[in-house]
Structure formats: C-alpha cells, structure tokens
Amino acid sequence: MLTRKTVNTIFLLGLVFSLVISIFKPIPWPAFALLMASWFLLTLGGSFFIRWNYHMTSLNSNNEINKPQVAITFDDGPHPEYTPKALSLLEKYNAKATFFCIGKNIEKHPEQFKEIIRRGHSVGNHTFSHANTFGFFGTEKVMEELTLTNKLVEGISGLKMALYRPAFGVTNPSIARAVKKLGLKTIGWNVRSLDTTFRNEDQVLKRITSRTQNGAIILLHDTSAKSIAVLERLLVFLEERKLQSVTVDQMFQIRAYE
C-alpha cells in the first residue's frame, strides 16, 4: 500500500515536473487540479481506511498464521448491559477476545472492565472521549487522551496497556506521532462487521462470515442487542469451522501490556 510519505513525495515530484514543463509549454489548469484532487482523495482515503497503513502501521490481520485462529475484537465498551452478555457468550463457546475500551466508559463501569480482565480477555486503549472530532485533535491532545485512559486502567487493574485502536478507525499524522511517542501498538481489522449501522442481524452476520478466514481480526461492538445476537451466531459459525477466537496479542505473539 502507498504510505503518506510515498504519496507526498510522488505528488511533489509531479508538481515540480509539471511546473518545469509549463515553462516551455503551457499546461491546462485542469491537469493541476487533477493532481491536487488525486492527492487529496488518497490522503482522505488513507485517513479513513486503517488497512491502508497510510499514516501509521497497524496490525490488521495475520496472513502468516498456521493455526485455525481468528481474533474477535470489541470497541466502545464497557457497557453495563451488553458487555456482561458478551462475556457470558465468549465463556460458553470457550472463546477469547480483545476489548478496546473508551476511558470515560471504564470510569463509569469499572466493575465490568475488571470482569473482562478477570475472564482472561485482553484490553486496549480506545481513547478517553471517543469524540466525533477526535480526528481533528493535535498531537498533544491525542497524547492527553491516551495517557489519561492508560493511567485510569493502571489505577483500576494495575495493567499498563500497550495496544491501541483509533476511534472510528481514523488515522492522521497527529495520531501517528502521539502513538509513536507513547510506544503503543496499533490494532486495526480486516473484517468490519458494520454492526452499528442500519444493517439487520442477518446482513451483519453474512458480511462477517463471508470475509472470515485464518488470521482475521473481526470488529464488533459490545454496545447493542443486535451485536450480541450476531456474536452468538458468529461463535457457532466459528465452532462449526473449527476456528478458535483468541486475543490479538496471542495471535500475533505480542505483549498486550508493558
């Protein structure tokens, strides 16, 4: 995939080349507009599609794994009603998962958060506020959010989280710098369930199962009844195909905590 550095270099070289050529032969302005539009669209896409690894490198799947494993992940919890239900289902089907939790929700529901850990699942940083404007935060503000969440978790559990998932999956230079400074490892996905959209339970499940294979990272949310219903059917699907859901750190053989 093209990274931001590569695209910017190509764009600048193209711009310089065009300007030099224009000295000898006029270049229509639409050509410059097309160059600018291409750069903008690539950068925009790279910000919203975490799998591109455009602004920063993330672990989105493990294509080299030789075991029948996938990693179910949950974003946006803990939730007082749905997180316990997710935990019960995971236990019922002998599955492990990774929960990327929002700091303010951990603060509201510390017992649910501690129960996630107690049951042997992994937890990661999903920002403190999960603000809709998070993509516009500067580096210092991003670091403040991530540090606040990590300190909160350390105070509750004694664990120093090393895994991070961007809010909304959005990445940019500010987030990349903050994550690098804090030494966190970014976790993405390659199977996005879209369980928070208008799609019904059957549509969400079909979307997941049609894309799931060894080494997949599946994105779900432990925040709604629909997601919990999908989870049980997904766990049955995995059991039938002898695929084991493990934590992200187990799949990649990395550390979830410092």
mmCIF file of C-alpha atoms in Angstrom:
data_model
loop_
_atom_site.group_PDB
_atom_site.id
_atom_site.type_symbol
_atom_site.label_atom_id
_atom_site.label_comp_id
_atom_site.label_asym_id
_atom_site.label_seq_id
_atom_site.Cartn_x
_atom_site.Cartn_y
_atom_site.Cartn_z
ATOM 1 C CA MET A 1 0.000 0.000 0.000
ATOM 2 C CA LEU A 2 1.037 3.600 -0.574
ATOM 3 C CA THR A 3 2.044 5.459 2.566
ATOM 4 C CA ARG A 4 1.614 9.170 3.212
ATOM 5 C CA LYS A 5 5.351 9.742 2.773
ATOM 6 C CA THR A 6 5.392 7.972 -0.593
ATOM 7 C CA VAL A 7 2.288 9.759 -1.881
ATOM 8 C CA ASN A 8 3.572 13.168 -0.788
ATOM 9 C CA THR A 9 6.908 12.509 -2.489
ATOM 10 C CA ILE A 10 5.222 11.436 -5.736
ATOM 11 C CA PHE A 11 2.889 14.431 -5.573
ATOM 12 C CA LEU A 12 5.723 16.927 -5.041
ATOM 13 C CA LEU A 13 7.797 15.406 -7.840
ATOM 14 C CA GLY A 14 4.788 15.533 -10.134
ATOM 15 C CA LEU A 15 4.110 19.137 -9.208
ATOM 16 C CA VAL A 16 7.731 20.193 -9.777
ATOM 17 C CA PHE A 17 7.834 18.310 -13.084
ATOM 18 C CA SER A 18 4.610 19.989 -14.206
ATOM 19 C CA LEU A 19 5.876 23.439 -13.265
ATOM 20 C CA VAL A 20 9.112 22.882 -15.181
ATOM 21 C CA ILE A 21 7.230 21.661 -18.250
ATOM 22 C CA SER A 22 4.876 24.651 -18.054
ATOM 23 C CA ILE A 23 7.848 26.974 -18.600
ATOM 24 C CA PHE A 24 8.229 25.590 -22.106
ATOM 25 C CA LYS A 25 4.668 24.577 -22.838
ATOM 26 C CA PRO A 26 1.510 25.778 -21.079
ATOM 27 C CA ILE A 27 -0.245 23.058 -19.106
ATOM 28 C CA PRO A 28 -4.045 23.350 -18.815
ATOM 29 C CA TRP A 29 -5.158 24.198 -15.286
ATOM 30 C CA PRO A 30 -7.392 21.078 -15.104
ATOM 31 C CA ALA A 31 -4.193 18.994 -15.105
ATOM 32 C CA PHE A 32 -3.013 20.730 -11.932
ATOM 33 C CA ALA A 33 -6.497 20.390 -10.455
ATOM 34 C CA LEU A 34 -6.467 16.661 -11.203
ATOM 35 C CA LEU A 35 -3.092 16.292 -9.494
ATOM 36 C CA MET A 36 -4.335 18.110 -6.399
ATOM 37 C CA ALA A 37 -7.594 16.150 -6.336
ATOM 38 C CA SER A 38 -5.737 12.840 -6.593
ATOM 39 C CA TRP A 39 -3.512 13.765 -3.659
ATOM 40 C CA PHE A 40 -6.496 14.887 -1.594
ATOM 41 C CA LEU A 41 -8.545 11.754 -2.272
ATOM 42 C CA LEU A 42 -5.637 9.434 -1.477
ATOM 43 C CA THR A 43 -4.945 11.250 1.775
ATOM 44 C CA LEU A 44 -8.624 11.261 2.705
ATOM 45 C CA GLY A 45 -8.964 7.561 1.962
ATOM 46 C CA GLY A 46 -5.797 6.808 3.886
ATOM 47 C CA SER A 47 -7.225 8.583 6.912
ATOM 48 C CA PHE A 48 -10.436 6.555 6.963
ATOM 49 C CA PHE A 49 -9.275 3.108 5.816
ATOM 50 C CA ILE A 50 -6.993 1.818 8.542
ATOM 51 C CA ARG A 51 -5.968 -1.215 6.486
ATOM 52 C CA TRP A 52 -4.099 1.029 4.055
ATOM 53 C CA ASN A 53 -1.470 1.745 6.741
ATOM 54 C CA TYR A 54 -1.255 5.164 5.136
ATOM 55 C CA HIS A 55 -0.415 7.381 8.109
ATOM 56 C CA MET A 56 0.731 4.688 10.512
ATOM 57 C CA THR A 57 1.291 0.946 10.626
ATOM 58 C CA SER A 58 -1.381 -1.198 12.233
ATOM 59 C CA LEU A 59 -1.864 -4.931 12.619
ATOM 60 C CA ASN A 60 -4.978 -5.681 10.560
ATOM 61 C CA SER A 61 -4.757 -9.455 10.098
ATOM 62 C CA ASN A 62 -2.213 -12.241 10.397
ATOM 63 C CA ASN A 63 -1.772 -13.786 6.979
ATOM 64 C CA GLU A 64 1.184 -15.875 8.111
ATOM 65 C CA ILE A 65 -0.583 -17.742 10.884
ATOM 66 C CA ASN A 66 -0.598 -21.516 10.504
ATOM 67 C CA LYS A 67 -3.226 -22.156 13.148
ATOM 68 C CA PRO A 68 -7.034 -22.075 12.759
ATOM 69 C CA GLN A 69 -7.372 -18.831 14.712
ATOM 70 C CA VAL A 70 -9.206 -15.530 14.408
ATOM 71 C CA ALA A 71 -9.381 -12.565 16.760
ATOM 72 C CA ILE A 72 -12.762 -11.150 17.755
ATOM 73 C CA THR A 73 -12.449 -7.571 18.971
ATOM 74 C CA PHE A 74 -14.951 -5.242 20.594
ATOM 75 C CA ASP A 75 -14.944 -1.448 20.528
ATOM 76 C CA ASP A 76 -16.633 1.243 22.637
ATOM 77 C CA GLY A 77 -17.349 -0.604 25.893
ATOM 78 C CA PRO A 78 -17.592 -1.434 28.634
ATOM 79 C CA HIS A 79 -21.391 -1.335 28.597
ATOM 80 C CA PRO A 80 -23.344 -2.211 31.771
ATOM 81 C CA GLU A 81 -25.822 -4.456 29.935
ATOM 82 C CA TYR A 82 -24.135 -5.795 26.821
ATOM 83 C CA THR A 83 -20.546 -6.341 27.934
ATOM 84 C CA PRO A 84 -21.617 -8.956 30.547
ATOM 85 C CA LYS A 85 -23.693 -10.708 27.878
ATOM 86 C CA ALA A 86 -20.736 -10.764 25.509
ATOM 87 C CA LEU A 87 -18.535 -12.199 28.250
ATOM 88 C CA SER A 88 -21.054 -14.941 29.008
ATOM 89 C CA LEU A 89 -21.234 -15.972 25.357
ATOM 90 C CA LEU A 90 -17.465 -15.989 24.981
ATOM 91 C CA GLU A 91 -17.193 -18.228 28.029
ATOM 92 C CA LYS A 92 -19.952 -20.516 26.736
ATOM 93 C CA TYR A 93 -18.052 -21.119 23.495
ATOM 94 C CA ASN A 94 -14.590 -21.151 25.080
ATOM 95 C CA ALA A 95 -13.523 -18.089 23.101
ATOM 96 C CA LYS A 96 -11.244 -15.190 23.953
ATOM 97 C CA ALA A 97 -11.465 -11.639 22.650
ATOM 98 C CA THR A 98 -9.840 -8.239 22.871
ATOM 99 C CA PHE A 99 -11.852 -5.291 24.187
ATOM 100 C CA PHE A 100 -10.816 -1.789 23.122
ATOM 101 C CA CYS A 101 -12.456 0.319 25.773
ATOM 102 C CA ILE A 102 -13.285 4.020 25.980
ATOM 103 C CA GLY A 103 -11.829 5.717 29.040
ATOM 104 C CA LYS A 104 -14.999 7.517 30.083
ATOM 105 C CA ASN A 105 -16.915 4.227 29.935
ATOM 106 C CA ILE A 106 -14.269 2.483 32.032
ATOM 107 C CA GLU A 107 -14.651 5.301 34.546
ATOM 108 C CA LYS A 108 -18.433 4.770 34.647
ATOM 109 C CA HIS A 109 -18.335 0.962 34.722
ATOM 110 C CA PRO A 110 -15.090 -0.176 36.385
ATOM 111 C CA GLU A 111 -16.553 -3.490 37.568
ATOM 112 C CA GLN A 112 -17.481 -4.540 34.034
ATOM 113 C CA PHE A 113 -13.991 -3.573 32.921
ATOM 114 C CA LYS A 114 -12.339 -5.617 35.650
ATOM 115 C CA GLU A 115 -14.563 -8.575 34.770
ATOM 116 C CA ILE A 116 -13.247 -8.517 31.194
ATOM 117 C CA ILE A 117 -9.730 -8.939 32.524
ATOM 118 C CA ARG A 118 -10.747 -11.473 35.171
ATOM 119 C CA ARG A 119 -12.168 -13.750 32.476
ATOM 120 C CA GLY A 120 -8.882 -13.834 30.600
ATOM 121 C CA HIS A 121 -9.574 -11.414 27.780
ATOM 122 C CA SER A 122 -7.236 -8.625 26.699
ATOM 123 C CA VAL A 123 -7.974 -4.901 26.861
ATOM 124 C CA GLY A 124 -6.688 -1.991 24.815
ATOM 125 C CA ASN A 125 -6.908 1.792 24.609
ATOM 126 C CA HIS A 126 -9.734 3.283 22.522
ATOM 127 C CA THR A 127 -9.216 6.922 23.621
ATOM 128 C CA PHE A 128 -10.853 8.563 26.619
ATOM 129 C CA SER A 129 -13.676 10.523 24.989
ATOM 130 C CA HIS A 130 -14.136 8.899 21.560
ATOM 131 C CA ALA A 131 -15.137 12.406 20.471
ATOM 132 C CA ASN A 132 -16.613 12.855 16.997
ATOM 133 C CA THR A 133 -13.918 15.477 16.447
ATOM 134 C CA PHE A 134 -11.051 13.206 17.516
ATOM 135 C CA GLY A 135 -9.604 13.222 14.009
ATOM 136 C CA PHE A 136 -9.025 16.968 14.342
ATOM 137 C CA PHE A 137 -7.104 16.772 17.631
ATOM 138 C CA GLY A 138 -3.468 17.832 17.668
ATOM 139 C CA THR A 139 -0.684 15.532 18.809
ATOM 140 C CA GLU A 140 -0.638 16.811 22.391
ATOM 141 C CA LYS A 141 -4.403 16.427 22.772
ATOM 142 C CA VAL A 142 -4.280 12.878 21.405
ATOM 143 C CA MET A 143 -1.476 12.023 23.821
ATOM 144 C CA GLU A 144 -3.503 13.503 26.668
ATOM 145 C CA GLU A 145 -6.491 11.290 25.814
ATOM 146 C CA LEU A 146 -4.458 8.109 25.510
ATOM 147 C CA THR A 147 -2.381 8.800 28.605
ATOM 148 C CA LEU A 148 -5.483 9.568 30.665
ATOM 149 C CA THR A 149 -7.050 6.258 29.658
ATOM 150 C CA ASN A 150 -3.879 4.288 30.328
ATOM 151 C CA LYS A 151 -3.461 5.839 33.779
ATOM 152 C CA LEU A 152 -7.107 5.139 34.581
ATOM 153 C CA VAL A 153 -6.697 1.481 33.634
ATOM 154 C CA GLU A 154 -3.461 1.164 35.560
ATOM 155 C CA GLY A 155 -5.177 2.558 38.650
ATOM 156 C CA ILE A 156 -8.074 0.119 38.337
ATOM 157 C CA SER A 157 -6.237 -3.019 37.266
ATOM 158 C CA GLY A 158 -2.513 -2.443 37.674
ATOM 159 C CA LEU A 159 -2.057 -3.084 33.945
ATOM 160 C CA LYS A 160 -0.184 -0.761 31.584
ATOM 161 C CA MET A 161 -1.929 -1.164 28.245
ATOM 162 C CA ALA A 162 0.247 -1.415 25.149
ATOM 163 C CA LEU A 163 -2.460 -1.845 22.486
ATOM 164 C CA TYR A 164 -4.395 0.970 20.814
ATOM 165 C CA ARG A 165 -7.260 1.158 18.373
ATOM 166 C CA PRO A 166 -8.092 4.517 16.781
ATOM 167 C CA ALA A 167 -11.545 5.955 17.381
ATOM 168 C CA PHE A 168 -13.656 5.341 14.251
ATOM 169 C CA GLY A 169 -10.547 3.751 12.725
ATOM 170 C CA VAL A 170 -9.410 7.241 11.724
ATOM 171 C CA THR A 171 -5.684 7.924 11.497
ATOM 172 C CA ASN A 172 -3.682 11.049 10.649
ATOM 173 C CA PRO A 173 -0.200 12.498 11.261
ATOM 174 C CA SER A 174 -1.119 13.821 14.726
ATOM 175 C CA ILE A 175 -2.397 10.437 15.887
ATOM 176 C CA ALA A 176 0.606 8.692 14.340
ATOM 177 C CA ARG A 177 3.020 10.962 16.214
ATOM 178 C CA ALA A 178 1.166 10.520 19.509
ATOM 179 C CA VAL A 179 1.083 6.731 19.240
ATOM 180 C CA LYS A 180 4.774 6.603 18.363
ATOM 181 C CA LYS A 181 5.721 8.829 21.309
ATOM 182 C CA LEU A 182 3.715 6.679 23.709
ATOM 183 C CA GLY A 183 5.102 3.440 22.290
ATOM 184 C CA LEU A 184 1.690 1.894 21.629
ATOM 185 C CA LYS A 185 0.965 -0.776 19.025
ATOM 186 C CA THR A 186 -1.991 -0.016 16.762
ATOM 187 C CA ILE A 187 -4.547 -2.737 16.077
ATOM 188 C CA GLY A 188 -6.860 -2.469 13.103
ATOM 189 C CA TRP A 189 -9.083 -5.094 11.463
ATOM 190 C CA ASN A 190 -9.784 -6.733 8.144
ATOM 191 C CA VAL A 191 -13.384 -7.778 8.861
ATOM 192 C CA ARG A 192 -15.568 -4.805 9.698
ATOM 193 C CA SER A 193 -18.994 -6.011 10.770
ATOM 194 C CA LEU A 194 -20.807 -2.664 10.417
ATOM 195 C CA ASP A 195 -22.935 -3.821 13.350
ATOM 196 C CA THR A 196 -23.634 -0.210 14.385
ATOM 197 C CA THR A 197 -25.268 0.646 11.045
ATOM 198 C CA PHE A 198 -28.814 0.120 9.777
ATOM 199 C CA ARG A 199 -27.977 -3.420 8.628
ATOM 200 C CA ASN A 200 -30.002 -6.147 10.306
ATOM 201 C CA GLU A 201 -28.631 -9.136 12.188
ATOM 202 C CA ASP A 202 -28.611 -11.460 9.172
ATOM 203 C CA GLN A 203 -26.849 -8.915 6.972
ATOM 204 C CA VAL A 204 -24.182 -8.241 9.572
ATOM 205 C CA LEU A 205 -23.538 -11.939 10.134
ATOM 206 C CA LYS A 206 -23.294 -12.641 6.403
ATOM 207 C CA ARG A 207 -20.846 -9.782 5.980
ATOM 208 C CA ILE A 208 -18.625 -11.217 8.723
ATOM 209 C CA THR A 209 -18.750 -14.899 7.777
ATOM 210 C CA SER A 210 -18.116 -14.236 4.082
ATOM 211 C CA ARG A 211 -14.868 -12.455 4.972
ATOM 212 C CA THR A 212 -13.598 -14.574 7.862
ATOM 213 C CA GLN A 213 -10.624 -16.876 7.431
ATOM 214 C CA ASN A 214 -7.487 -17.824 9.373
ATOM 215 C CA GLY A 215 -5.795 -14.787 10.894
ATOM 216 C CA ALA A 216 -8.771 -12.462 10.561
ATOM 217 C CA ILE A 217 -9.393 -9.629 13.005
ATOM 218 C CA ILE A 218 -13.136 -9.096 13.383
ATOM 219 C CA LEU A 219 -14.539 -5.768 14.561
ATOM 220 C CA LEU A 220 -17.688 -5.845 16.702
ATOM 221 C CA HIS A 221 -19.149 -3.558 19.375
ATOM 222 C CA ASP A 222 -20.340 -4.673 22.820
ATOM 223 C CA THR A 223 -22.950 -1.915 22.871
ATOM 224 C CA SER A 224 -26.205 -3.271 21.432
ATOM 225 C CA ALA A 225 -28.590 -6.218 21.460
ATOM 226 C CA LYS A 226 -28.035 -6.723 17.736
ATOM 227 C CA SER A 227 -24.288 -7.105 18.199
ATOM 228 C CA ILE A 228 -24.772 -9.657 20.967
ATOM 229 C CA ALA A 229 -27.160 -11.675 18.811
ATOM 230 C CA VAL A 230 -24.640 -11.589 15.969
ATOM 231 C CA LEU A 231 -21.873 -12.627 18.351
ATOM 232 C CA GLU A 232 -23.589 -15.866 19.357
ATOM 233 C CA ARG A 233 -24.269 -16.836 15.768
ATOM 234 C CA LEU A 234 -20.696 -15.960 14.849
ATOM 235 C CA LEU A 235 -19.339 -18.137 17.658
ATOM 236 C CA VAL A 236 -21.442 -21.045 16.401
ATOM 237 C CA PHE A 237 -20.083 -20.435 12.891
ATOM 238 C CA LEU A 238 -16.501 -20.456 14.156
ATOM 239 C CA GLU A 239 -17.104 -23.612 16.186
ATOM 240 C CA GLU A 240 -18.535 -25.418 13.165
ATOM 241 C CA ARG A 241 -15.472 -24.496 11.120
ATOM 242 C CA LYS A 242 -13.097 -25.313 13.957
ATOM 243 C CA LEU A 243 -11.792 -21.749 14.125
ATOM 244 C CA GLN A 244 -10.731 -20.591 17.585
ATOM 245 C CA SER A 245 -11.144 -16.979 18.660
ATOM 246 C CA VAL A 246 -8.067 -15.782 20.553
ATOM 247 C CA THR A 247 -6.830 -12.432 21.804
ATOM 248 C CA VAL A 248 -4.965 -10.180 19.395
ATOM 249 C CA ASP A 249 -1.781 -10.427 21.420
ATOM 250 C CA GLN A 250 -1.928 -14.228 21.309
ATOM 251 C CA MET A 251 -2.498 -14.259 17.563
ATOM 252 C CA PHE A 252 0.490 -12.012 16.866
ATOM 253 C CA GLN A 253 2.621 -13.189 19.793
ATOM 254 C CA ILE A 254 2.979 -9.637 21.104
ATOM 255 C CA ARG A 255 2.532 -8.084 24.534
ATOM 256 C CA ALA A 256 -0.830 -6.565 25.443
ATOM 257 C CA TYR A 257 0.691 -4.838 28.463
ATOM 258 C CA GLU A 258 4.023 -3.256 29.295
#
